[in-house]
mmCIF file of C-alpha atoms in Angstrom:
data_model
loop_
_atom_site.group_PDB
_atom_site.id
_atom_site.type_symbol
_atom_site.label_atom_id
_atom_site.label_comp_id
_atom_site.label_asym_id
_atom_site.label_seq_id
_atom_site.Cartn_x
_atom_site.Cartn_y
_atom_site.Cartn_z
ATOM 1 C CA MET A 11 0.000 0.000 0.000
ATOM 2 C CA ILE A 12 2.779 2.462 0.910
ATOM 3 C CA ALA A 13 4.619 1.712 -2.338
ATOM 4 C CA ASP A 14 1.506 2.572 -4.359
ATOM 5 C CA TYR A 15 0.510 5.617 -2.266
ATOM 6 C CA PRO A 16 3.624 7.005 -0.530
ATOM 7 C CA GLU A 17 1.814 10.167 0.580
ATOM 8 C CA ILE A 18 -0.572 8.065 2.711
ATOM 9 C CA GLY A 19 1.712 8.277 5.748
ATOM 10 C CA LYS A 20 1.544 11.057 8.316
ATOM 11 C CA PRO A 21 4.232 13.731 7.782
ATOM 12 C CA THR A 22 6.885 14.142 10.485
ATOM 13 C CA ASP A 23 9.131 17.003 11.551
ATOM 14 C CA ASP A 24 11.662 15.668 9.043
ATOM 15 C CA LYS A 25 10.328 16.915 5.709
ATOM 16 C CA ASN A 26 11.176 13.632 3.946
ATOM 17 C CA ALA A 27 10.064 11.074 6.541
ATOM 18 C CA ARG A 28 6.528 9.783 7.025
ATOM 19 C CA ILE A 29 4.869 7.403 9.487
ATOM 20 C CA LYS A 30 2.294 4.754 8.651
ATOM 21 C CA ILE A 31 0.575 2.683 11.342
ATOM 22 C CA VAL A 32 -0.140 -0.898 10.281
ATOM 23 C CA LYS A 33 -1.800 -2.988 12.990
ATOM 24 C CA ASP A 34 0.648 -2.868 15.933
ATOM 25 C CA TYR A 35 3.564 -1.452 13.942
ATOM 26 C CA LEU A 36 4.839 2.029 13.152
ATOM 27 C CA ILE A 37 6.599 2.121 9.798
ATOM 28 C CA ILE A 38 8.834 5.142 9.351
ATOM 29 C CA TYR A 39 9.866 5.667 5.754
ATOM 30 C CA GLU A 40 10.812 8.188 3.126
ATOM 31 C CA VAL A 41 10.732 8.391 -0.643
ATOM 32 C CA ASP A 42 13.981 9.499 -2.253
ATOM 33 C CA GLU A 43 14.535 11.658 -5.320
ATOM 34 C CA LYS A 44 14.342 8.566 -7.564
ATOM 35 C CA ASP A 45 10.919 7.647 -6.090
ATOM 36 C CA ARG A 46 12.385 4.686 -4.180
ATOM 37 C CA LEU A 47 10.693 3.750 -0.913
ATOM 38 C CA LEU A 48 13.221 3.594 1.930
ATOM 39 C CA ILE A 49 12.094 1.942 5.168
ATOM 40 C CA LEU A 50 13.965 3.741 7.949
ATOM 41 C CA THR A 51 12.652 1.708 10.869
ATOM 42 C CA ILE A 52 9.760 -0.438 12.055
ATOM 43 C CA TRP A 53 8.597 -0.168 15.668
ATOM 44 C CA ASP A 54 6.417 -2.718 17.418
ATOM 45 C CA SER A 55 3.981 -0.721 19.516
#
């Protein structure tokens, strides 16, 4: 879902990073200048 709609995540203080909540997980990611999805971290909440 994130790969198809990268803007779906909530923006963060970092202009490039976004957060998406999926079940019990927080996925923090960014999309680079070549439109590649980069997963920065996954937190189990």
